[in-house]
Amino acid sequence: MVIVMAPGATQDDIESVVEAVGAAGGEAFVSRGVNRTIIGLVGDVERFATLNLRAMPGVADAVRVSTPYKLVSRDNHPDRSTVTVQGVPIGPDTVTLIAGPCAVETPQQTLEAAEMAKAAGATLLRGGAFKPRTSPYAFQGLGEAGLRILADVREKTGLPIVTEVVDAHDVALVASYADMLQVGTRNAQNFALLQAVGAAGKPVMLKRGMTATIEEWLMAAEYIAQRGNLDIVLCERGIRTYETATRNTLDISAVPVVQRLSHLPVIIDPSHSGGRRDLVLPLSRAAIAVGADGVIIDVHPHPEQALCDGPQALVDGDLDELAQIMQEFPKLVSRTLTTSPSA
Ligand code: PEP
Ligand code: MN
C-alpha cells in the first residue's frame, strides 16, 4: 500500500502515519519529493485497511498496490492453469467447446441437444436443471429430475456434465450428479454459494456478474479458491451497458485482461452475451481469436418450443459451420480443439 501525503502535510502528519503503521505491525518507508511525500507500507494490507489512513490529517490518498485476490492471481503463479473435467482439459493449449440446451426440458430434447453438441465437437455437455430465472413465472427448471436426465444423457453420449447450482443448500445434491458446477451471473456475488461450491470437490465454472468489474469477478473466484478449490474456470457472458441491440455487451477485452491478472482459464459464452442466434457464430470466432480457452454455446433441437432462451440457441442447420469454426480457428492461435479423452 502507498500513502500519498497532501502538498501541505506537516512533519507531525507524516510521523503520525508512520506510528500508526508501526503499531499495526507494518513498516513505513518515507520518500520526500519536492512537493509531496509518499510513504510505502510493507505488511498486512488487510490490517492497514482497518486503520482508516485516508482519514488521517495530511493524507491525500491511500492506494492499494497488491491484489485483493491472492490465490487466483497470476503474481505468485506465473504459468496459466489448466482445469480438467473428467479428463477434458480447459486451459492455455486448447480450445474447449461446451454445448447443450440452456435448460433440460425432456429426456428426448436433452439427448438430441447433446448429440448436436457432440457433432459440432463439444467435449462437455451444458444444461440447466435449476434455472435462475428473472421472472418468477418463467420455467424454473426440472430440479433433481433434470439432473437425472443429464446423468442418463451422459451415460448415452459419454459427455461429462456442466450444470448450474443456484442455492447453497442444493450444492451437495447438484455435485452428486455434476462433473462441473456452474455459478451463474445472478449468483456471482452470492458469497455463501461461492464458499459452498468451493468446498464441494468439483471443478467450478464461475460466470461474471452482469455488473461486476473484473476485480470483483476475481475476488468472487477467490472465495471459491479460499475453500481449497483452484479448479475454477471463469466465463465472460456479457455485461450490462446502455446498449439494447444485444442482450448483454460481450466484453471481449476481459479475456486478455483476466489472463494477465489471473492464472485461471477463461471462456466466453456467446449465447448469453449476444442473446441472438445470428451473433453466436461471429462471437465464437472472436472468442477464439482473442485467446479464450473455450466457448459455451446453447443448442436446441426445436428452439421455437424451448422453455428458456430459444432465440439464442443454435439449430441443426448451424452445426456444420460451428464444427468448421472449431476445427479451423484454434489453429490460428496455435491451439487445438479439445478432444474427448475416450476418442
Ligand atoms: C445459463 O448459462 O444458463 C445462464 C443462466 O447464464 P447466465 O448466468 O450467464 O445468465
Ligand atoms: Mn440461458
PDB file of C-alpha atoms and ligand atoms in Angstrom, residues 102 131 272 298 308-309 312, ligand 2:
ATOM      1  CA  CYS A 102     -29.994 -23.821 -21.912  1.00  0.00           C
ATOM      2  CA  LYS A 131     -32.690 -22.253 -13.670  1.00  0.00           C
ATOM      3  CA  HIS A 272     -25.976 -15.378 -23.277  1.00  0.00           C
ATOM      4  CA  ASP A 298     -26.689 -23.085 -26.351  1.00  0.00           C
ATOM      5  CA  CYS A 308     -35.783 -20.981 -21.965  1.00  0.00           C
ATOM      6  CA  ASP A 309     -33.604 -18.854 -24.281  1.00  0.00           C
ATOM      7  CA  GLN A 312     -30.182 -17.658 -28.936  1.00  0.00           C
TER       8      GLN A 312
HETATM    9 MN    MN B   2     -29.952 -19.421 -20.627  1.00  0.00          MN
END
